[in-house]
mmCIF file of C-alpha atoms in Angstrom:
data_model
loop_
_atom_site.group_PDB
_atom_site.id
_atom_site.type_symbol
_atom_site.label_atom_id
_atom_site.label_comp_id
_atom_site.label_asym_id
_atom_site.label_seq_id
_atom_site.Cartn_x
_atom_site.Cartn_y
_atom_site.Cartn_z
ATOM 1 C CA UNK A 1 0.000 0.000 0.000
ATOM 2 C CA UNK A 2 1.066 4.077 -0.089
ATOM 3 C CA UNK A 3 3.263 4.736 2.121
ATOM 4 C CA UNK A 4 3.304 8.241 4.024
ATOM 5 C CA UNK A 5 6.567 8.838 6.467
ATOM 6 C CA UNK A 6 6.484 12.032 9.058
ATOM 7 C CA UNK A 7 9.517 13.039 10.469
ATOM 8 C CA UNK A 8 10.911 13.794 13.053
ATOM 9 C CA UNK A 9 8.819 11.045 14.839
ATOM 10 C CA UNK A 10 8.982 12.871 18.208
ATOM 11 C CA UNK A 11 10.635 16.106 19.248
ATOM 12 C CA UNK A 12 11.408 18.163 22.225
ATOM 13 C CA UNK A 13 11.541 21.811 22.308
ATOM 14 C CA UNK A 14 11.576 24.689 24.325
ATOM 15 C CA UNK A 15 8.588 27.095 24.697
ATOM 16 C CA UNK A 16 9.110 30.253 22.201
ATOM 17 C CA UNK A 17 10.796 28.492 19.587
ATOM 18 C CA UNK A 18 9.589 26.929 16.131
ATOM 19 C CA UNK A 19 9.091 23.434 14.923
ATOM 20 C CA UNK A 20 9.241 22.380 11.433
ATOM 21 C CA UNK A 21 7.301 19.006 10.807
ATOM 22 C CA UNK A 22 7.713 17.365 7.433
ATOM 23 C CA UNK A 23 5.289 15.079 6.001
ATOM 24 C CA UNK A 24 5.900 12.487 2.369
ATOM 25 C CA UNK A 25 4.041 10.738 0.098
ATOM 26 C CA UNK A 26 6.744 8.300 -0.607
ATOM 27 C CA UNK A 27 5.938 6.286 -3.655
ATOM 28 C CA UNK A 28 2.697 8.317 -5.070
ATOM 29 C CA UNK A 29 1.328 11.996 -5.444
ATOM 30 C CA UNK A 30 -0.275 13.765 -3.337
ATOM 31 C CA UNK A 31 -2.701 16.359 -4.516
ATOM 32 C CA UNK A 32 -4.305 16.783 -1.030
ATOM 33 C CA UNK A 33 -2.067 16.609 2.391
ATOM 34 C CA UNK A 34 -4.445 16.427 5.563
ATOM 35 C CA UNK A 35 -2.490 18.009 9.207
ATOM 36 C CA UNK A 36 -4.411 16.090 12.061
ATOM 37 C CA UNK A 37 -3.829 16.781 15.757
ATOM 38 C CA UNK A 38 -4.861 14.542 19.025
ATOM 39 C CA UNK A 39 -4.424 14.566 22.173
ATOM 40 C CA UNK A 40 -4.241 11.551 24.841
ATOM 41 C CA UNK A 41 -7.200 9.488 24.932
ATOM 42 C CA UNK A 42 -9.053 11.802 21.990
ATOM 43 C CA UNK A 43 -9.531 11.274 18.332
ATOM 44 C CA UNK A 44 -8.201 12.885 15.376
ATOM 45 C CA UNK A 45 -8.873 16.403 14.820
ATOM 46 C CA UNK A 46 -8.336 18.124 11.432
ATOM 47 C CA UNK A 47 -6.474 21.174 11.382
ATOM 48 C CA UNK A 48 -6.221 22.540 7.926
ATOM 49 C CA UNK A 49 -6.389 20.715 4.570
ATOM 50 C CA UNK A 50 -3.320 21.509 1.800
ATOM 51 C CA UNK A 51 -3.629 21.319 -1.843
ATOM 52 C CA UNK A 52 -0.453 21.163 -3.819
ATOM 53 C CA UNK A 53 0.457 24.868 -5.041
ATOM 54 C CA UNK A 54 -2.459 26.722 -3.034
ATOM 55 C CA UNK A 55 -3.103 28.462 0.025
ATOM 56 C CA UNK A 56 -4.098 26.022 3.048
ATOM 57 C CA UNK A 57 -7.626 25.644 4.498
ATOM 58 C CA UNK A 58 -8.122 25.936 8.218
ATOM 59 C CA UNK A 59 -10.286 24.310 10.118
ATOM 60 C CA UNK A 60 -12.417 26.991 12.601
ATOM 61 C CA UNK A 61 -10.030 27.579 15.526
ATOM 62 C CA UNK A 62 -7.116 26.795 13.714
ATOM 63 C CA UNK A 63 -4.533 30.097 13.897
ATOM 64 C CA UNK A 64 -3.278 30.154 10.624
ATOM 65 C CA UNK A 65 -0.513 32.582 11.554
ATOM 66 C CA UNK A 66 0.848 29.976 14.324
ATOM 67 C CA UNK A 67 0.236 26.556 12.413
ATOM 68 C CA UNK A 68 2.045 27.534 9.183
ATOM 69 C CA UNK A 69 1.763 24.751 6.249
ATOM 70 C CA UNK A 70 3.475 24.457 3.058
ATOM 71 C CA UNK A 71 2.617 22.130 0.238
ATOM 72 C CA UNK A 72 5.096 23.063 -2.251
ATOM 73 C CA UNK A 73 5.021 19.321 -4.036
ATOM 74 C CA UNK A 74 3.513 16.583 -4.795
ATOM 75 C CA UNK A 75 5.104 14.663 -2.636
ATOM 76 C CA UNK A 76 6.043 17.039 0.699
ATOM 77 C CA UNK A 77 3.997 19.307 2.741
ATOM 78 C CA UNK A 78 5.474 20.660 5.933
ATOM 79 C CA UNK A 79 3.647 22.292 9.271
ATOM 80 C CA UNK A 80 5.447 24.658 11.382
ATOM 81 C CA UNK A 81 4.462 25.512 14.508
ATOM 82 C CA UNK A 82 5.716 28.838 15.542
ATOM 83 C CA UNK A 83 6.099 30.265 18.679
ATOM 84 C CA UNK A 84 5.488 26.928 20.239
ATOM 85 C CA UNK A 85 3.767 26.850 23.894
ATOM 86 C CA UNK A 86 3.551 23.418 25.857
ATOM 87 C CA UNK A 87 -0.259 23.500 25.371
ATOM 88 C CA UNK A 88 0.699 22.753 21.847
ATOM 89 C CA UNK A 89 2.007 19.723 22.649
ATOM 90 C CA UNK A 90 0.459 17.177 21.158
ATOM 91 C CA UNK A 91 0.694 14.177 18.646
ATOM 92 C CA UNK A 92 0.501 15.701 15.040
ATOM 93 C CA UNK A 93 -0.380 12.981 11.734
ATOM 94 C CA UNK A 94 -0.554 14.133 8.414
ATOM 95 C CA UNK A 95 -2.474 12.271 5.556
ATOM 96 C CA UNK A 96 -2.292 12.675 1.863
ATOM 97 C CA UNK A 97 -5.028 11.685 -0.388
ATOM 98 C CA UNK A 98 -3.445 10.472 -3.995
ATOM 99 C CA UNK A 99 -3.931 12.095 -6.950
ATOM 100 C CA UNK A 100 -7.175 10.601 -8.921
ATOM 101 C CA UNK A 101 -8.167 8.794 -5.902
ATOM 102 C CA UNK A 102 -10.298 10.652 -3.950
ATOM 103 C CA UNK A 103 -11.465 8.211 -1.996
ATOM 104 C CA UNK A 104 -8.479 6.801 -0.596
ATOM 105 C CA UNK A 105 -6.280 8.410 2.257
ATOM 106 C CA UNK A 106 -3.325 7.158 3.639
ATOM 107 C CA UNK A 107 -1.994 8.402 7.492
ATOM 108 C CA UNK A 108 2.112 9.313 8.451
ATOM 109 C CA UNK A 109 2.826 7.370 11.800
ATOM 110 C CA UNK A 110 2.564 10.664 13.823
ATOM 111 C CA UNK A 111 5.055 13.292 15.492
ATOM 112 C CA UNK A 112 4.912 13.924 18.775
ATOM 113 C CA UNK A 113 5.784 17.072 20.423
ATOM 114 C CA UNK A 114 6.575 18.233 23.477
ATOM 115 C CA UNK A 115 6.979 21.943 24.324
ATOM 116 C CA UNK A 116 8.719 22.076 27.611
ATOM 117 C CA UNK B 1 -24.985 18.565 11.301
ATOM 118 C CA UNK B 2 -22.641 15.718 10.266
ATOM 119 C CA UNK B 3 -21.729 13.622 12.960
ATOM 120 C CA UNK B 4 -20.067 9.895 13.765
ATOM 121 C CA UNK B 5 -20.546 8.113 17.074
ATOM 122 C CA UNK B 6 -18.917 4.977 18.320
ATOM 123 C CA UNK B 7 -19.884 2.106 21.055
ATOM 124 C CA UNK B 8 -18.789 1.173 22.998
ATOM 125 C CA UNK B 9 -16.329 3.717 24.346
ATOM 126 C CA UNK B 10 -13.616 1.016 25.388
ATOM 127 C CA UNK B 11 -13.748 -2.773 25.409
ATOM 128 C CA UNK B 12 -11.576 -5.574 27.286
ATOM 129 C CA UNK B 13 -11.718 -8.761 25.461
ATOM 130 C CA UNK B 14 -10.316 -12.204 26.118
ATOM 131 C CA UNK B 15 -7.611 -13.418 23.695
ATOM 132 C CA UNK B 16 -9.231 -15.225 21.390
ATOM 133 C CA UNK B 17 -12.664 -14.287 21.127
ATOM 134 C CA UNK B 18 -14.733 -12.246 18.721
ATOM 135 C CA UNK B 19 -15.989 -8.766 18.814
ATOM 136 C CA UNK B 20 -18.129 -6.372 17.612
ATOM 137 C CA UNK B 21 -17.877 -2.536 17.133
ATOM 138 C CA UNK B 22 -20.526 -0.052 16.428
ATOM 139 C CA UNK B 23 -20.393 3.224 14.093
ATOM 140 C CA UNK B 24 -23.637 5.029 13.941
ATOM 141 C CA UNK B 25 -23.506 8.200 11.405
ATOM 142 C CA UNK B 26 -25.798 11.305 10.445
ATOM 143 C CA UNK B 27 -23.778 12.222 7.530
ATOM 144 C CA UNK B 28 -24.684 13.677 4.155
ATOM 145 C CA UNK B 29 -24.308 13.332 1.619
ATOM 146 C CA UNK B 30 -22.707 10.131 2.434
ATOM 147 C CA UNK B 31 -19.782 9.118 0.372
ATOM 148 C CA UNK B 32 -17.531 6.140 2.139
ATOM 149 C CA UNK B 33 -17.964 4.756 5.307
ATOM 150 C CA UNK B 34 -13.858 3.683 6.580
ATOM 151 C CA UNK B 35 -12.242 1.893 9.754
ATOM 152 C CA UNK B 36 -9.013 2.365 10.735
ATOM 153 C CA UNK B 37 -7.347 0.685 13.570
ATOM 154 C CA UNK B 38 -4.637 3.002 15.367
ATOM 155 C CA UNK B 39 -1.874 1.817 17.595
ATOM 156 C CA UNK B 40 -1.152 3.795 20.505
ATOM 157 C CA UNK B 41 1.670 6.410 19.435
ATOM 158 C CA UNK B 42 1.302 5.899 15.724
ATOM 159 C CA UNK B 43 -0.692 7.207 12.607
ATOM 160 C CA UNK B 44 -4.171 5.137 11.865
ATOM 161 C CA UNK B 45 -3.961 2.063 9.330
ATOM 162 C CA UNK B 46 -6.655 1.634 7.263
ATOM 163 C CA UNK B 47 -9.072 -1.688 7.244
ATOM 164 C CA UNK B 48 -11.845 -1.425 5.557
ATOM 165 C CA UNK B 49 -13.265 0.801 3.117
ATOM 166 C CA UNK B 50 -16.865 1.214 1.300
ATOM 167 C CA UNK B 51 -18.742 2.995 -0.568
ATOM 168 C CA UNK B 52 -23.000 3.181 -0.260
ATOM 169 C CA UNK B 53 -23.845 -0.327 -2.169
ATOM 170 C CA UNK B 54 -21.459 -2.262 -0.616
ATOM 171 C CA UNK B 55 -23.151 -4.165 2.197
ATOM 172 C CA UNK B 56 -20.099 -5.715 3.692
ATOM 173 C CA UNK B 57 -16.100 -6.081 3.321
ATOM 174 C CA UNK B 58 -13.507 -8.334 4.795
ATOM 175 C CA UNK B 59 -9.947 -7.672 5.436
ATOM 176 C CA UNK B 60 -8.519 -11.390 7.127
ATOM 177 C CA UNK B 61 -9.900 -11.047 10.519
ATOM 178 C CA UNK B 62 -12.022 -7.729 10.216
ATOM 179 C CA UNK B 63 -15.036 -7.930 8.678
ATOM 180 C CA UNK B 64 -17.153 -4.530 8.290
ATOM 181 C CA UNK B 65 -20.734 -3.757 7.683
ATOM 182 C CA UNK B 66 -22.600 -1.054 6.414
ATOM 183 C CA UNK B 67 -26.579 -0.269 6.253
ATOM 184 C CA UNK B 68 -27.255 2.855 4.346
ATOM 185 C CA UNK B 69 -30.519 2.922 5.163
ATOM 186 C CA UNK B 70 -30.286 2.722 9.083
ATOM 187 C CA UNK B 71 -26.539 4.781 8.513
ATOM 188 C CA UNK B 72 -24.884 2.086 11.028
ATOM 189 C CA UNK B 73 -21.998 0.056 10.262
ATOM 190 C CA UNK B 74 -20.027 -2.528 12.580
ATOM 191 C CA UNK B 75 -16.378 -4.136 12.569
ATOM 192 C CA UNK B 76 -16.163 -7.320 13.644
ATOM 193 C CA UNK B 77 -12.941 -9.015 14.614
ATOM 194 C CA UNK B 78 -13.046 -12.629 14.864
ATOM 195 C CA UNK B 79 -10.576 -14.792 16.931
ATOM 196 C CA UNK B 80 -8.646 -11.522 18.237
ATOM 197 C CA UNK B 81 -5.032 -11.524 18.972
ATOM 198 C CA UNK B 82 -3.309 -9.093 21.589
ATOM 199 C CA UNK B 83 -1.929 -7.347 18.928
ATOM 200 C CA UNK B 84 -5.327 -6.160 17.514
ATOM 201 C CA UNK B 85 -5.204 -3.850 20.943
ATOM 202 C CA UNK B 86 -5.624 -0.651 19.246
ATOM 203 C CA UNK B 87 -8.042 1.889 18.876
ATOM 204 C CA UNK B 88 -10.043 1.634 16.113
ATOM 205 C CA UNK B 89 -12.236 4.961 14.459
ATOM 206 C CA UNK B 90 -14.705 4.916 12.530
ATOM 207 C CA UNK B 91 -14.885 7.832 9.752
ATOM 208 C CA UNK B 92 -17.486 8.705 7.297
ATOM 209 C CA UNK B 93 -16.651 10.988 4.299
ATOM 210 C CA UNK B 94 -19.509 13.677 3.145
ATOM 211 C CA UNK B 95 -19.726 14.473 -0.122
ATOM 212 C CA UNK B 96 -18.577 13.316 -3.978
ATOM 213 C CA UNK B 97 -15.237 15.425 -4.669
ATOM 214 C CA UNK B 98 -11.507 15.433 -3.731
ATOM 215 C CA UNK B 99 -13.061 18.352 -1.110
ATOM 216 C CA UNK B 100 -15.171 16.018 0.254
ATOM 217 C CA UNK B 101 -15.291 16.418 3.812
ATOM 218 C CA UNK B 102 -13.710 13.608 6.179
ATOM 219 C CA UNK B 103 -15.387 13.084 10.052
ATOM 220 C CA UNK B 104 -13.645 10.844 12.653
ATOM 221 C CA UNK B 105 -15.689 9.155 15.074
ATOM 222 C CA UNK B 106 -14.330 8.885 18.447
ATOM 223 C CA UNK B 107 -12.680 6.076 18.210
ATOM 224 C CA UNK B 108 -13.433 2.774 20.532
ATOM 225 C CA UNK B 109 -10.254 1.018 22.790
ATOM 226 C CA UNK B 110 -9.958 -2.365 22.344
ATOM 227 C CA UNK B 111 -7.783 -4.330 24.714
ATOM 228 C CA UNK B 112 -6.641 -7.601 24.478
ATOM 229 C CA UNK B 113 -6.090 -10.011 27.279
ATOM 230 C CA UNK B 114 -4.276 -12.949 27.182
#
């Protein structure tokens, strides 16, 4: 099946200071990348929705300005989370949907952060 | 307002046995009814996926259901293992284009016990 890799897997930062997560579609394209956050014990919540070569959708409550996504291929799309506080710690999964197959959508294994 | 619920919330099964988990949806338009099954610490893996005339799929030991009409659909796991302790969500996809929109159910925990 598709494969979609996340990395890092886990990382550790201190509060104030940016994180860069990357997210692959590793042997197919990606037209649509999907950020997902959850906390302990929750399910997945959508963030914001990427489309290769456009502007990101966010979901309501989303800041935009502090959950900055790029999806500048087919194959990568990248959240940064700026300014980070420890309430943003959480586990963060992307998904990409592949091209032509809309129905179809295939998770990373995760990144988990913690803002200390 | 489009909406997935799960039952049960948790579940503690002896090694071996089979189960049964409920997804009950007021979604529409309805596009694809999916289960994933998600391993603490890692990204959901998908099981099952179907589409509104497909009554029922298999995947080895998962088999799913789906009834349109009464928007319910079940995953049953037959002769479970200790690694099938996961959670495993439920999500229902609105609409009929790549902007469809995706809801998650809560997800039930299944535990294992030898």
């Amino acid at each position: 099946g598709a494969v979609v890799s996340q990395h890092p897997s886990r990382v550790i930062c201190k509060s104030g200071t940016s994180v860069k997560i990357e997210c692959r579609s590793l042997d197919f394209q990606a037209t649509t990348m999907f950020w997902y956050r959850q906390f302990p014990k929750q399910s997945l919540m959508l963030m914001a929705t990427s489309n290769e070569g456009s502007k990101a959708t966010y979901e309501q409550g989303v800041e935009k300005d502090k959950f900055l996504i790029n999806h500048a291929s087919l194959t990568l799309s990248t959240l940064t989370v700026t300014s980070a506080h420890p309430e943003d710690s959480s586990f963060y999964i992307c998904s990409a949907r592949e091209r032509g197959a809309w129905e179809t959508q295939y998770f990373g294994p995760g990144t988990r952060l913690l803002v200390l | 307002k489009n909406q997935v619920e799960q039952s049960p919330q948790s579940l503690i099964i002896l090694e071996g046995k089979n189960c049964t988990l409920q997804c009950n949806y007021t979604v529409s338009p309805f596009s694809n009814l999916r289960w994933y099954k998600q391993d603490t610490g890692r990204g959901p893996v998908s099981l099952t996926i179907m589409t509104f005339s497909e009554n029922t799929k298999s995947n080895g030991r998962y088999t799913a259901t789906l009834d349109a009409d009464t928007k319910q659909s079940s995953l049953h796991i037959t002769a479970s293992q200790l690694s099938d302790s996961a959670s495993y969500i439920c999500v229902v996809s609105a609409g009929k284009t790549s902007y469809d929109k995706v809801i998650f159910g809560p997800g039930t925990s299944l535990s294992v016990i030898p």
